[in-house]
mmCIF file of C-alpha atoms in Angstrom:
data_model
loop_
_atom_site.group_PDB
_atom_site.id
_atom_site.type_symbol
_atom_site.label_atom_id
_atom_site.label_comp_id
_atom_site.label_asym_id
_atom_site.label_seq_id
_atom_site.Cartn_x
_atom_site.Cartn_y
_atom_site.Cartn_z
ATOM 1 C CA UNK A 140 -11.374 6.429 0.405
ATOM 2 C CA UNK A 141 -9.762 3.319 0.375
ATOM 3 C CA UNK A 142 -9.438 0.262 -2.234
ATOM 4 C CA UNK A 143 -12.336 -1.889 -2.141
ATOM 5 C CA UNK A 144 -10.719 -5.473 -1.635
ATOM 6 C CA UNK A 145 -12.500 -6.875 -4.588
ATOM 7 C CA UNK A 146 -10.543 -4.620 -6.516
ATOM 8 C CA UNK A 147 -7.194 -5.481 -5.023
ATOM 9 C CA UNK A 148 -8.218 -9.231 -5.376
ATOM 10 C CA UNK A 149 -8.575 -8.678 -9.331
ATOM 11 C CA UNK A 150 -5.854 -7.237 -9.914
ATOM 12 C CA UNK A 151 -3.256 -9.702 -7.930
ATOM 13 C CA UNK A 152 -5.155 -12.760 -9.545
ATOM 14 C CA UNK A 153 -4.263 -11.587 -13.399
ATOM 15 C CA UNK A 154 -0.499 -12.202 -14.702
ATOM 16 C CA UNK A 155 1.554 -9.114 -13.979
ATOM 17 C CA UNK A 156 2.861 -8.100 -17.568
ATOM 18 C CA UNK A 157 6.061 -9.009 -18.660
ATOM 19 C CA UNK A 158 8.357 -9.266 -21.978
ATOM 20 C CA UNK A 159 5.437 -11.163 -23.850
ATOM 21 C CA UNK A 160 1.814 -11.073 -22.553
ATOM 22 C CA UNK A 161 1.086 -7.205 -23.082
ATOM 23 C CA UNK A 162 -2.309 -7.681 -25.401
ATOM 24 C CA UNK A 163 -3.836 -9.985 -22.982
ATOM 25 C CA UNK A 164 -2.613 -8.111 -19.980
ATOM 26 C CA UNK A 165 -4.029 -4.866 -21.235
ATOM 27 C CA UNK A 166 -6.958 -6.131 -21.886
ATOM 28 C CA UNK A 167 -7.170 -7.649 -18.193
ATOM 29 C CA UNK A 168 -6.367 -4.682 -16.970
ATOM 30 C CA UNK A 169 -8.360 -2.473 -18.826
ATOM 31 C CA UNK A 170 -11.404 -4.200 -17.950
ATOM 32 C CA UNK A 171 -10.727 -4.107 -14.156
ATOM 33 C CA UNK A 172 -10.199 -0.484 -14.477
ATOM 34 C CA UNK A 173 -13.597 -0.218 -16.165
ATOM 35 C CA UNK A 174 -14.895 -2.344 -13.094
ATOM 36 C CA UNK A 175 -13.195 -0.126 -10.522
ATOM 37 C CA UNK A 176 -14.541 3.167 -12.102
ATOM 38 C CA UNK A 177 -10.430 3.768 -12.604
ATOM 39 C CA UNK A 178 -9.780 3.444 -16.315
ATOM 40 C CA UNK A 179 -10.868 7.533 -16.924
ATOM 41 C CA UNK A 180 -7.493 8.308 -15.288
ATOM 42 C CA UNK A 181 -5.351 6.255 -17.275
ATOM 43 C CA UNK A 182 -7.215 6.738 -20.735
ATOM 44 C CA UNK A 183 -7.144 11.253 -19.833
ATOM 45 C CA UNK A 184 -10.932 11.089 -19.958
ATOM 46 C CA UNK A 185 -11.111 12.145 -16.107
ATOM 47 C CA UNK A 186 -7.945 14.904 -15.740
ATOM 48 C CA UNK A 187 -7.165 16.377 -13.235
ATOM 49 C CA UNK A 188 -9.264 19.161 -11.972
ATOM 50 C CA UNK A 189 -8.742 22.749 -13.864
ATOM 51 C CA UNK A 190 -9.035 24.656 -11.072
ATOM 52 C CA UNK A 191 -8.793 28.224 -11.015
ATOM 53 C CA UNK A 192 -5.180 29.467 -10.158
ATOM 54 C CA UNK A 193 -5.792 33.133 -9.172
ATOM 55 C CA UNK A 194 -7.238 33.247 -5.394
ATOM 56 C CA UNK A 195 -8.579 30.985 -3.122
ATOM 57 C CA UNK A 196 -10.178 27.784 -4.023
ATOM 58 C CA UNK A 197 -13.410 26.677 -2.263
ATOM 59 C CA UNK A 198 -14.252 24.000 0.189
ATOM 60 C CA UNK A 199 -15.409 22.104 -2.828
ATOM 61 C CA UNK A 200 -12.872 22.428 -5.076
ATOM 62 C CA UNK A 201 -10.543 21.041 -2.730
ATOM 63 C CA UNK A 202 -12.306 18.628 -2.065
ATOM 64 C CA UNK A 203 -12.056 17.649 -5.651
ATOM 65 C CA UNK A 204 -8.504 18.006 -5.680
ATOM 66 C CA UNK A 205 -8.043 15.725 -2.947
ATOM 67 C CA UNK A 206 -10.411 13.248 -4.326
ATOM 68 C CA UNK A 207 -8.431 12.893 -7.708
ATOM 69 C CA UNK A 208 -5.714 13.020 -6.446
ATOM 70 C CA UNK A 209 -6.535 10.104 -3.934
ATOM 71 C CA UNK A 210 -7.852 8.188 -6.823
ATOM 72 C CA UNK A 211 -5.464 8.363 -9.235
ATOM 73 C CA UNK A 212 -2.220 7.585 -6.638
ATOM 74 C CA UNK A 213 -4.882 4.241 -6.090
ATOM 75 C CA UNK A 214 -4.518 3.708 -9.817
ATOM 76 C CA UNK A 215 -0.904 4.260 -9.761
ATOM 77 C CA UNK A 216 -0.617 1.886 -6.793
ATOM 78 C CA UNK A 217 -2.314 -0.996 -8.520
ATOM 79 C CA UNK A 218 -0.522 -0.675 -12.004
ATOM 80 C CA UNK A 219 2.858 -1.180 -10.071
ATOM 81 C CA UNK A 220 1.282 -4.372 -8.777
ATOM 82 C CA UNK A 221 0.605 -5.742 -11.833
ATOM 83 C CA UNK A 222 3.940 -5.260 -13.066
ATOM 84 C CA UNK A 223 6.951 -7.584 -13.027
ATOM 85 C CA UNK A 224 9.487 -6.398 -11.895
ATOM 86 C CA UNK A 225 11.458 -6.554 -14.754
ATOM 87 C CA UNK A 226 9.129 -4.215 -16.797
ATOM 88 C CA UNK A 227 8.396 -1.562 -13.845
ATOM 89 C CA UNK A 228 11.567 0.629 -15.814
ATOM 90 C CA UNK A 229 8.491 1.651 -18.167
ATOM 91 C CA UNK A 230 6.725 3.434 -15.216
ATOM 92 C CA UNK A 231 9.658 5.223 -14.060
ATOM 93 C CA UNK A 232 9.438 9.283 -14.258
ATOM 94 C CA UNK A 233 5.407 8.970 -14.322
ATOM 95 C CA UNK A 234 3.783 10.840 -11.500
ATOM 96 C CA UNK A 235 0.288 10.354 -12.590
ATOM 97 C CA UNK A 236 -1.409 7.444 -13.585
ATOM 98 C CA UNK A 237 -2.153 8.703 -17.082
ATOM 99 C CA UNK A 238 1.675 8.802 -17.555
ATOM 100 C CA UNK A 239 2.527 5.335 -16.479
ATOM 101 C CA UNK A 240 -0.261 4.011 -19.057
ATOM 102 C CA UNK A 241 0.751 6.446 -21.955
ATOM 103 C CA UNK A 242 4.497 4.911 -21.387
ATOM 104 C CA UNK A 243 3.695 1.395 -21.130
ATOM 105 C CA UNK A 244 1.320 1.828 -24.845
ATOM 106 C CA UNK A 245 4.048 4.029 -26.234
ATOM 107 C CA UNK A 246 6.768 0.899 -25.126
ATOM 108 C CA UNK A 247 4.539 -2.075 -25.771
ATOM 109 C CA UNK A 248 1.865 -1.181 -28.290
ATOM 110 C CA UNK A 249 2.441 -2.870 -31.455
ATOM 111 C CA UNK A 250 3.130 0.102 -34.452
ATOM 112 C CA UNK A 251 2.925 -0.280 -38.109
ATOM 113 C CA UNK A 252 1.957 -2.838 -40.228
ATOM 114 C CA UNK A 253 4.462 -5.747 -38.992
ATOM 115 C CA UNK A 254 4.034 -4.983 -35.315
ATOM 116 C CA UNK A 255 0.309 -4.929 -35.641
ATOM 117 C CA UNK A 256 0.535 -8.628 -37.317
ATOM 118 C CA UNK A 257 3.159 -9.409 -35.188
ATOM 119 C CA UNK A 258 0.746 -8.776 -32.299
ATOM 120 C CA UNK A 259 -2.009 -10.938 -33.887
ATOM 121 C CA UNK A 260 0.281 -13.998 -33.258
#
């Protein structure tokens, strides 16, 4: 399974984020995510698979492994391209795409009441 082209074509058209656009980037972001059927591996609602660890797993369920795992290295491929380069230190350590987005909220997402109306600006 590879990246549709449409996809890749959203996501180098948007502003890669940087020191200062990180409410509209999100939001750019997020909605191409939506768009690509992505966003459930950044936001946790599509995990991993829990497979069983005790004996062998089936045809299917390696399937499924390969599948997410496919998917969410895609996702991880096309967050690093909308980065700038001098924000990509927020993805480092990350080795799923959930990761690099929980980073990037817990390093840019406004917090308490000033940052919150600081964000409004």
């Amino acid at each position: 399974m590879s990246i549709p082209k449409d996809t890749i074509s959203g996501f180098t058209q948007i502003d890669q984020l940087k020191g200062d656009n990180w409410v509209a980037w999100k939001s750019h972001v997020t909605a191409l995510l939506c768009l690509s059927g992505l966003y459930g591996l950044v936001n946790g609602m599509d995990p991993w698979p829990d497979l069983p660890k005790i004996g062998d797993l089936t045809t299917q369920e390696i399937k499924a492994e390969r599948m997410w795992d496919m998917k969410d290295q895609q996702t991880q491929l096309l967050l690093q391209l909308v980065v700038s380069d001098t924000e990509l230190v927020h993805l480092l350590g990350a080795s799923m795409a959930h990761q690099m987005w929980k980073q990037l909220l817990e390093v840019k997402e406004p917090k308490g009441t000033l940052g919150v109306l600081m964000a409004r600006q």
